[in-house]
Short mmCIF file of C-alpha atoms and ligand atoms in Angstrom, two decimals:
data_model
loop_
_atom_site.label_atom_id
_atom_site.label_comp_id
_atom_site.label_asym_id
_atom_site.label_seq_id
_atom_site.Cartn_x
_atom_site.Cartn_y
_atom_site.Cartn_z
CA MET A 1172 -33.99 13.21 -9.18
CA VAL A 1173 -36.28 13.36 -5.95
CA LYS A 1174 -36.46 15.66 -2.93
CA VAL A 1175 -35.62 13.57 0.03
CA ALA A 1176 -36.55 14.71 3.75
CA VAL A 1177 -34.77 13.52 6.72
CA LEU A 1178 -36.75 14.40 10.04
CA GLY A 1179 -34.29 14.16 12.78
CA ALA A 1180 -31.70 15.31 10.66
CA SER A 1181 -29.51 17.02 13.40
CA GLY A 1182 -29.04 13.50 15.32
CA GLY A 1183 -26.25 11.10 15.47
CA ILE A 1184 -27.89 9.21 12.66
CA GLY A 1185 -29.55 12.25 10.83
CA GLN A 1186 -26.13 14.21 10.33
CA PRO A 1187 -24.09 11.34 8.72
CA LEU A 1188 -27.20 9.87 6.71
CA SER A 1189 -27.41 13.56 5.49
CA LEU A 1190 -23.92 13.38 4.41
CA LEU A 1191 -24.55 10.24 2.42
CA LEU A 1192 -27.75 11.39 0.70
CA LYS A 1193 -25.70 14.81 -0.32
CA LEU A 1194 -23.41 12.50 -2.09
CA SER A 1195 -26.27 10.52 -3.72
CA PRO A 1196 -26.79 11.04 -7.65
CA TYR A 1197 -30.39 10.29 -7.29
CA VAL A 1198 -31.39 13.33 -4.75
CA SER A 1199 -31.98 16.71 -6.19
CA LYS A 1200 -33.19 18.41 -3.03
CA LEU A 1201 -32.40 17.51 0.58
CA SER A 1202 -34.78 18.64 3.35
CA LEU A 1203 -33.09 18.86 6.56
CA TYR A 1204 -35.81 19.01 9.54
CA ASP A 1205 -35.37 18.81 13.15
CA VAL A 1206 -36.54 20.21 16.64
CA ARG A 1207 -32.98 20.81 17.16
CA ASP A 1208 -32.11 23.53 14.52
CA PRO A 1209 -30.32 21.77 11.72
CA THR A 1210 -28.95 25.23 9.96
CA GLY A 1211 -25.38 24.24 10.77
CA THR A 1212 -25.67 20.81 9.09
CA ALA A 1213 -27.36 22.12 6.03
CA VAL A 1214 -24.88 25.00 5.58
CA ASP A 1215 -22.04 22.75 5.99
CA LEU A 1216 -23.40 20.20 3.62
CA SER A 1217 -24.28 22.77 0.94
CA HIS A 1218 -20.26 23.66 0.80
CA ILE A 1219 -20.06 19.92 -0.92
CA ASN A 1220 -19.98 20.27 -4.85
CA THR A 1221 -22.61 17.54 -5.51
CA VAL A 1222 -26.11 18.21 -7.00
CA ALA A 1223 -28.32 17.85 -4.13
CA GLU A 1224 -29.28 21.16 -2.86
CA CYS A 1225 -29.90 21.15 1.22
CA GLN A 1226 -32.20 23.22 3.04
CA SER A 1227 -32.72 23.51 6.87
CA PHE A 1228 -36.01 23.34 8.55
CA ASN A 1229 -36.57 24.28 12.23
CA LYS A 1230 -39.22 22.94 14.33
CA ASP A 1231 -41.97 25.44 13.18
CA GLN A 1232 -41.16 24.61 9.44
CA LEU A 1233 -42.31 20.77 8.96
CA VAL A 1234 -44.97 21.55 6.37
CA ASP A 1235 -42.17 23.58 4.29
CA ALA A 1236 -39.55 20.42 4.90
CA LEU A 1237 -42.24 17.99 3.60
CA ARG A 1238 -43.68 19.96 0.76
CA GLY A 1239 -42.98 18.05 -2.40
CA ALA A 1240 -40.91 15.20 -0.78
CA ARG A 1241 -40.91 12.16 -2.50
CA VAL A 1242 -39.20 10.22 0.19
CA VAL A 1243 -39.27 10.83 3.69
CA VAL A 1244 -36.49 9.23 6.25
CA ILE A 1245 -37.57 9.30 9.93
CA PRO A 1246 -34.40 8.80 12.39
CA ALA A 1247 -36.19 11.36 14.90
CA GLY A 1248 -36.38 10.26 18.62
CA VAL A 1249 -34.28 9.11 21.46
CA PRO A 1250 -31.64 6.34 21.22
CA ARG A 1251 -31.01 3.67 23.97
CA LYS A 1252 -28.58 4.07 26.97
CA PRO A 1253 -26.94 0.92 28.69
CA GLY A 1254 -29.46 -1.35 30.03
CA MET A 1255 -32.23 -0.16 27.98
CA THR A 1256 -34.38 -2.24 25.38
CA ARG A 1257 -35.82 -0.74 22.31
CA ASP A 1258 -38.94 -1.15 23.78
CA ASP A 1259 -38.07 1.16 26.44
CA LEU A 1260 -38.00 4.06 23.95
CA PHE A 1261 -41.56 3.58 23.11
CA LYS A 1262 -43.47 6.02 24.91
CA VAL A 1263 -41.22 9.04 23.71
CA ASN A 1264 -40.70 8.04 20.30
CA ALA A 1265 -44.40 6.66 19.47
CA SER A 1266 -45.57 10.43 19.93
CA ILE A 1267 -42.90 11.81 17.91
CA VAL A 1268 -43.34 9.36 14.91
CA ARG A 1269 -47.24 9.67 15.21
CA GLY A 1270 -46.77 13.62 14.99
CA LEU A 1271 -44.72 13.46 11.92
CA CYS A 1272 -46.82 11.05 10.24
CA GLU A 1273 -49.83 13.38 10.95
CA GLN A 1274 -48.06 16.08 8.89
CA ILE A 1275 -46.66 13.69 6.09
CA VAL A 1276 -50.20 12.51 5.47
CA GLN A 1277 -51.47 15.91 4.97
CA THR A 1278 -48.30 17.40 2.99
CA CYS A 1279 -46.83 14.69 1.01
CA PRO A 1280 -49.27 11.61 1.48
CA ASN A 1281 -47.58 10.08 -1.47
CA ALA A 1282 -44.00 9.83 -0.16
CA THR A 1283 -42.34 6.87 0.71
CA VAL A 1284 -41.89 6.92 4.45
CA LEU A 1285 -39.01 4.97 5.73
CA ILE A 1286 -38.94 4.63 9.84
CA ILE A 1287 -35.46 4.28 11.57
CA SER A 1288 -36.67 5.13 14.82
CA ASN A 1289 -37.02 2.33 17.75
CA PRO A 1290 -38.58 0.25 18.55
CA VAL A 1291 -39.28 -0.20 14.67
CA ASN A 1292 -41.44 -3.34 15.63
CA SER A 1293 -43.94 -0.78 17.20
CA LEU A 1294 -43.46 2.49 15.41
CA VAL A 1295 -44.29 1.09 11.78
CA PRO A 1296 -47.48 0.08 13.22
CA VAL A 1297 -47.80 3.43 14.60
CA ALA A 1298 -47.15 4.97 11.27
CA VAL A 1299 -49.59 2.65 9.26
CA GLU A 1300 -52.40 3.16 11.70
CA THR A 1301 -51.71 6.99 11.54
CA PHE A 1302 -51.98 6.98 7.73
CA LYS A 1303 -55.14 4.80 8.05
CA LYS A 1304 -56.92 7.03 10.36
CA PHE A 1305 -56.39 9.78 7.74
CA GLY A 1306 -58.19 7.62 5.29
CA ILE A 1307 -55.00 6.33 3.39
CA ASN A 1308 -55.05 2.70 3.20
CA ASP A 1309 -52.41 2.17 0.73
CA THR A 1310 -49.32 1.20 2.98
CA THR A 1311 -47.12 -0.09 0.19
CA LYS A 1312 -44.84 2.91 0.92
CA ILE A 1313 -44.43 2.42 4.68
CA MET A 1314 -41.41 0.40 5.57
CA GLY A 1315 -38.94 0.06 8.68
CA ILE A 1316 -35.49 0.04 8.04
CA THR A 1317 -34.06 -3.34 9.25
CA THR A 1318 -31.04 -2.95 6.95
CA LEU A 1319 -28.49 -2.43 9.38
CA ASP A 1320 -29.14 -6.03 10.89
CA LEU A 1321 -28.53 -7.28 7.24
CA VAL A 1322 -25.42 -5.30 7.08
CA ARG A 1323 -24.16 -6.51 10.61
CA ALA A 1324 -25.01 -10.15 9.24
CA GLU A 1325 -22.98 -9.51 6.24
CA THR A 1326 -20.09 -8.37 8.10
CA PHE A 1327 -20.03 -10.65 10.70
CA LEU A 1328 -20.43 -13.59 8.52
CA GLY A 1329 -17.63 -12.19 6.37
CA ASP A 1330 -15.55 -11.98 9.19
CA TYR A 1331 -16.21 -15.62 10.61
CA MET A 1332 -15.73 -16.90 6.81
CA ASN A 1333 -12.62 -15.09 6.78
CA HIS A 1334 -13.80 -12.86 3.87
CA SER A 1335 -12.38 -9.16 3.71
CA ARG A 1336 -14.71 -6.60 5.78
CA VAL A 1337 -16.61 -4.07 3.63
CA THR A 1338 -15.58 -0.79 4.34
CA THR A 1339 -16.41 1.08 1.18
CA VAL A 1340 -19.17 3.92 1.16
CA GLY A 1341 -19.98 5.07 -2.28
CA SER A 1342 -22.91 4.10 -4.49
CA ASN A 1343 -21.06 2.96 -7.40
CA GLN A 1344 -18.97 0.44 -5.00
CA PHE A 1345 -22.47 -0.82 -3.51
CA ASP A 1346 -22.94 -3.56 -5.49
CA LYS A 1347 -19.51 -5.34 -4.95
CA ARG A 1348 -20.41 -6.53 -1.57
CA ARG A 1349 -20.02 -10.40 -1.75
CA MET A 1350 -21.84 -11.34 1.50
CA HIS A 1351 -25.37 -10.14 0.21
CA LYS A 1352 -25.58 -13.43 -1.96
CA VAL A 1353 -24.79 -15.55 1.32
CA VAL A 1354 -27.16 -14.11 4.02
CA SER A 1355 -30.33 -12.18 4.51
CA VAL A 1356 -32.34 -11.26 7.62
CA ILE A 1357 -35.93 -11.63 8.54
CA GLY A 1358 -38.43 -11.12 11.34
CA GLY A 1359 -38.20 -7.81 13.08
CA HIS A 1360 -35.84 -5.09 14.69
CA SER A 1361 -35.08 -6.34 18.41
CA GLY A 1362 -33.25 -8.98 19.80
CA HIS A 1363 -34.45 -12.50 19.51
CA THR A 1364 -36.85 -11.28 16.52
CA ILE A 1365 -33.87 -10.74 14.33
CA ILE A 1366 -33.30 -13.99 12.38
CA PRO A 1367 -30.25 -14.17 10.05
CA VAL A 1368 -31.10 -16.73 7.25
CA MET A 1369 -28.19 -18.41 5.35
CA LEU A 1370 -29.06 -18.44 1.57
CA LEU A 1371 -26.18 -20.76 0.87
CA LYS A 1372 -26.90 -23.51 3.64
CA PRO A 1373 -23.58 -25.40 3.07
CA MET A 1374 -21.83 -22.26 4.75
CA VAL A 1375 -23.09 -23.29 8.18
CA TYR A 1376 -21.22 -26.63 7.78
CA MET A 1377 -18.02 -24.72 7.09
CA MET A 1378 -18.36 -22.69 10.20
CA LYS A 1379 -16.36 -24.22 13.24
CA PRO A 1380 -18.28 -25.79 16.19
CA GLY A 1381 -20.07 -23.06 18.04
CA GLN A 1382 -19.51 -20.27 15.52
CA TYR A 1383 -22.81 -20.41 13.83
CA ASP A 1384 -24.77 -19.88 17.09
CA SER A 1385 -22.39 -17.03 18.25
CA PHE A 1386 -23.08 -15.79 14.68
CA ILE A 1387 -26.68 -15.54 15.26
CA HIS A 1388 -26.30 -14.21 18.66
CA ARG A 1389 -24.17 -11.45 17.64
CA VAL A 1390 -26.44 -10.36 14.74
CA GLN A 1391 -29.49 -10.29 17.29
CA PHE A 1392 -27.50 -8.41 19.79
CA GLY A 1393 -24.90 -6.51 17.93
CA GLY A 1394 -26.61 -3.12 18.79
CA ASP A 1395 -25.72 -3.78 22.48
CA GLU A 1396 -22.10 -3.84 21.89
CA VAL A 1397 -22.25 -0.41 20.32
CA VAL A 1398 -24.62 0.92 23.01
CA LYS A 1399 -22.05 -0.59 25.50
CA ALA A 1400 -19.10 1.02 23.84
CA LYS A 1401 -20.74 4.37 23.48
CA GLN A 1402 -21.07 4.38 27.27
CA GLY A 1403 -24.40 6.14 27.82
CA GLN A 1404 -23.80 8.22 24.83
CA GLY A 1405 -26.48 6.48 22.36
CA SER A 1406 -26.53 3.51 20.03
CA ALA A 1407 -25.24 2.83 16.56
CA THR A 1408 -25.25 6.00 14.21
CA TYR A 1409 -22.50 5.60 11.70
CA SER A 1410 -23.21 2.04 10.78
CA MET A 1411 -27.02 2.98 10.85
CA ALA A 1412 -26.33 5.78 8.43
CA TYR A 1413 -24.80 3.64 6.19
CA ALA A 1414 -27.36 0.94 6.47
CA GLY A 1415 -29.99 3.66 6.27
CA TYR A 1416 -28.45 5.05 3.03
CA ARG A 1417 -28.21 1.61 1.34
CA PHE A 1418 -31.71 0.98 1.69
CA VAL A 1419 -32.74 4.75 0.61
CA GLU A 1420 -30.67 4.15 -2.23
CA TYR A 1421 -32.62 1.20 -2.87
CA ILE A 1422 -35.70 3.07 -2.86
CA LEU A 1423 -34.38 5.74 -5.22
CA LYS A 1424 -33.16 3.32 -7.78
CA SER A 1425 -36.40 1.80 -7.94
CA ILE A 1426 -38.11 5.36 -8.36
CA GLN A 1427 -35.51 5.91 -11.21
CA HIS A 1428 -36.82 2.53 -12.63
CA GLU A 1429 -33.30 1.19 -12.44
CA SER A 1430 -32.67 -2.59 -12.26
CA LEU A 1431 -32.43 -3.66 -8.64
CA GLU A 1432 -30.80 -6.93 -9.51
CA GLY A 1433 -27.57 -7.93 -7.79
CA LEU A 1434 -28.52 -5.67 -4.84
CA GLY A 1435 -29.40 -8.85 -2.72
CA TYR A 1436 -32.28 -9.91 -0.56
CA ILE A 1437 -33.02 -6.56 1.04
CA PRO A 1438 -35.70 -6.87 3.59
CA ALA A 1439 -37.98 -4.22 5.21
CA TYR A 1440 -40.46 -4.43 8.03
CA VAL A 1441 -43.96 -4.38 6.32
CA TYR A 1442 -47.58 -4.35 7.12
CA LEU A 1443 -48.36 -7.72 5.51
CA PRO A 1444 -52.38 -7.13 5.32
CA GLY A 1445 -51.67 -4.14 2.96
CA LEU A 1446 -49.66 -6.22 0.54
CA LYS A 1447 -50.76 -8.26 -2.37
CA ASN A 1448 -48.98 -11.47 -1.40
CA GLY A 1449 -48.76 -10.41 2.24
CA SER A 1450 -51.19 -13.18 3.41
CA ILE A 1451 -49.03 -15.96 1.80
CA VAL A 1452 -46.43 -14.82 4.56
CA GLN A 1453 -48.99 -15.39 7.05
CA SER A 1454 -50.00 -18.77 5.85
CA LYS A 1455 -46.45 -20.14 5.47
CA LEU A 1456 -45.54 -18.95 8.83
CA GLY A 1457 -48.82 -20.22 10.28
CA SER A 1458 -50.14 -17.10 12.06
CA LYS A 1459 -53.01 -14.95 10.83
CA GLU A 1460 -52.43 -12.48 13.82
CA LEU A 1461 -48.80 -11.73 12.82
CA GLU A 1462 -49.49 -8.54 10.87
CA TYR A 1463 -45.73 -6.95 10.67
CA PHE A 1464 -42.90 -8.79 9.54
CA SER A 1465 -39.41 -8.14 8.09
CA ILE A 1466 -38.79 -9.86 4.72
CA PRO A 1467 -37.17 -8.99 1.50
CA ILE A 1468 -39.40 -6.76 -0.65
CA ASN A 1469 -39.73 -6.34 -4.54
CA LEU A 1470 -40.18 -2.56 -5.35
CA ILE A 1471 -41.70 -0.61 -8.19
CA ASN A 1472 -41.53 3.37 -8.43
CA GLY A 1473 -40.66 3.51 -4.52
CA ARG A 1474 -43.35 1.26 -3.20
CA ILE A 1475 -43.57 -2.38 -2.60
CA GLU A 1476 -44.90 -4.18 -5.32
CA SER A 1477 -44.79 -7.83 -3.37
CA VAL A 1478 -42.55 -9.60 -0.95
CA ASP A 1479 -40.41 -12.24 -1.59
CA THR A 1480 -41.77 -15.26 0.12
CA THR A 1481 -39.66 -17.85 -1.27
CA ILE A 1482 -36.98 -17.22 1.57
CA LEU A 1483 -39.51 -18.64 3.66
CA ASP A 1484 -39.09 -22.17 1.81
CA LYS A 1485 -35.58 -21.88 2.27
CA LEU A 1486 -35.51 -22.16 6.18
CA SER A 1487 -33.60 -24.66 7.88
CA LYS A 1488 -34.99 -26.46 10.94
CA GLN A 1489 -32.97 -24.12 13.37
CA GLU A 1490 -33.97 -20.95 11.50
CA LYS A 1491 -37.89 -22.11 11.16
CA LEU A 1492 -37.48 -22.62 15.18
CA LEU A 1493 -36.17 -18.82 15.79
CA VAL A 1494 -38.89 -17.70 13.73
CA ASP A 1495 -41.45 -19.65 15.79
CA LYS A 1496 -39.92 -18.11 18.77
CA ALA A 1497 -40.19 -14.38 17.51
CA ILE A 1498 -43.58 -14.48 16.23
CA PRO A 1499 -45.48 -14.05 19.57
CA GLU A 1500 -42.94 -11.03 20.55
CA LEU A 1501 -43.71 -9.59 17.10
CA ILE A 1502 -47.44 -9.67 17.33
CA ASP A 1503 -47.23 -8.33 20.88
CA ASN A 1504 -44.76 -5.28 19.60
CA ALA A 1505 -47.31 -4.70 16.50
CA LYS A 1506 -50.52 -4.51 18.84
CA LYS A 1507 -48.69 -1.97 21.23
CA GLY A 1508 -48.26 0.24 18.28
CA GLN A 1509 -51.76 -0.01 16.97
CA LYS A 1510 -53.31 0.49 20.31
CA PHE A 1511 -51.17 3.68 20.88
CA ILE A 1512 -52.98 4.92 17.80
CA ARG A 1513 -56.42 3.25 17.98
CA ASN A 1514 -57.09 3.89 21.70
CA ALA A 1515 -56.15 7.41 21.31
CA ALA A 1516 -58.80 9.95 21.79
P1 LIG B 1201 -30.19 11.26 18.40
O1 LIG B 1201 -30.65 11.80 19.68
O2 LIG B 1201 -28.69 11.52 18.16
O3 LIG B 1201 -30.98 11.91 17.42
C1 LIG B 1201 -32.30 12.11 17.11
C2 LIG B 1201 -32.75 13.57 16.67
O4 LIG B 1201 -34.22 13.41 16.68
C3 LIG B 1201 -32.32 14.70 17.52
O5 LIG B 1201 -31.43 15.62 16.83
C4 LIG B 1201 -33.60 15.15 18.14
O6 LIG B 1201 -33.59 16.61 18.07
C5 LIG B 1201 -34.53 15.02 16.92
N1 LIG B 1201 -35.89 14.93 17.35
C6 LIG B 1201 -36.54 14.71 18.43
N2 LIG B 1201 -37.92 14.82 18.38
C7 LIG B 1201 -38.15 15.32 17.10
C8 LIG B 1201 -39.28 15.61 16.41
N3 LIG B 1201 -40.59 15.49 16.78
N4 LIG B 1201 -38.82 16.03 14.95
C9 LIG B 1201 -37.90 16.08 14.52
N5 LIG B 1201 -36.81 15.79 15.21
C10 LIG B 1201 -36.89 15.27 16.48
O7 LIG B 1201 -30.74 9.74 18.27
P2 LIG B 1201 -29.83 8.83 17.09
O8 LIG B 1201 -28.64 7.81 17.52
O9 LIG B 1201 -29.83 9.58 15.72
O10 LIG B 1201 -31.17 7.75 17.03
C11 LIG B 1201 -32.36 8.03 16.40
C12 LIG B 1201 -33.32 6.96 16.53
O11 LIG B 1201 -32.84 5.84 15.63
C13 LIG B 1201 -33.55 6.16 17.89
O12 LIG B 1201 -34.69 5.88 18.16
C14 LIG B 1201 -32.61 5.04 17.70
O13 LIG B 1201 -32.93 4.17 18.78
C15 LIG B 1201 -32.91 4.44 16.34
N6 LIG B 1201 -32.02 3.60 15.92
C16 LIG B 1201 -32.38 2.78 14.95
C17 LIG B 1201 -31.73 1.79 14.39
C18 LIG B 1201 -32.33 0.89 13.13
O14 LIG B 1201 -31.80 -0.43 12.83
N7 LIG B 1201 -33.55 1.14 12.68
C19 LIG B 1201 -30.30 1.64 14.77
C20 LIG B 1201 -29.97 2.44 15.40
C21 LIG B 1201 -30.65 3.51 15.93
#
């Protein structure tokens, strides 16, 4: 049983994510922090008769919100409006994530830190560099959440393959998804850097002509569908809350030393040089400059023990081309985040 802190808990993602965490049997304390007072959300959730004890913290109480946290999830920041890319959010959200990480590093440096705020491709480097600046070089507990891309891939592929859509929420039903054996997603979390990987290659041949290409495009740009449909009111929140919860649950299970078998190839956007076999990813992809990549992870006690490099051996010619196309953008995105911290006074 652990304390989980949600930073940005009053937001479109923060509220439904907090609800799902309130339902989790793995959470004993749920700490809700936001610059927009989350008291209402916390009181409301506290009436649910599950174990997790909810507490709210306003903008002056970040230290209290973080004290004792084992897992910190960050959906704090501004979301996209129609016509914006995730990169357009960088200036505002990089400062927010830097500020939050500066406090995490001082109050709960051993917590697992999970970044939802966009652009993930640049903000995970902001978090990693902030930790390093404070002398913490173990970066195996800092991850960007890319699970929404996986959830979209599973849903859209399921649709294409005439499988039933997965609509259940609830931790005991998560293992029943079928598509996790069929598809994973690697690369990054923006447009062309999102690369679905078919784990069962024959599935591609079973699709109708053109379906595979439109599947790839939909996974890469599925976020735009939501931004457009919300007409200026933000981006994905409910599906992101579900995806975020699925990833946090994966972390919490590993903290409880539960078996993670059968949960699928769950990727995260990670700092390769900080991982024991991260350099294998760089060699397999032929780029030493590529320092951040989303790839399935193996966890031990809430930290990355290693990454699953075998997925890179399974890439088709087309998937490999997509990865090659993504690498320069991933390198640029990461450098942007690194420079933001390294060049700061
Ligand atoms: P939102 O605007 O509804 O909520 C953001 C919350 O963060 C607000 O309540 C705001 O008060 C709070 N906040 C701002 N500065 C803060 C600070 N310094 N400390 C604590 N809280 C702070 O936005 P929404 O829709 O919840 O999205 C949040 C972020 O998640 C956005 O950057 C969005 O682009 C990103 N996102 C990421 C996805 C992913 O797959 N990783 C998917 C969808 C959205």
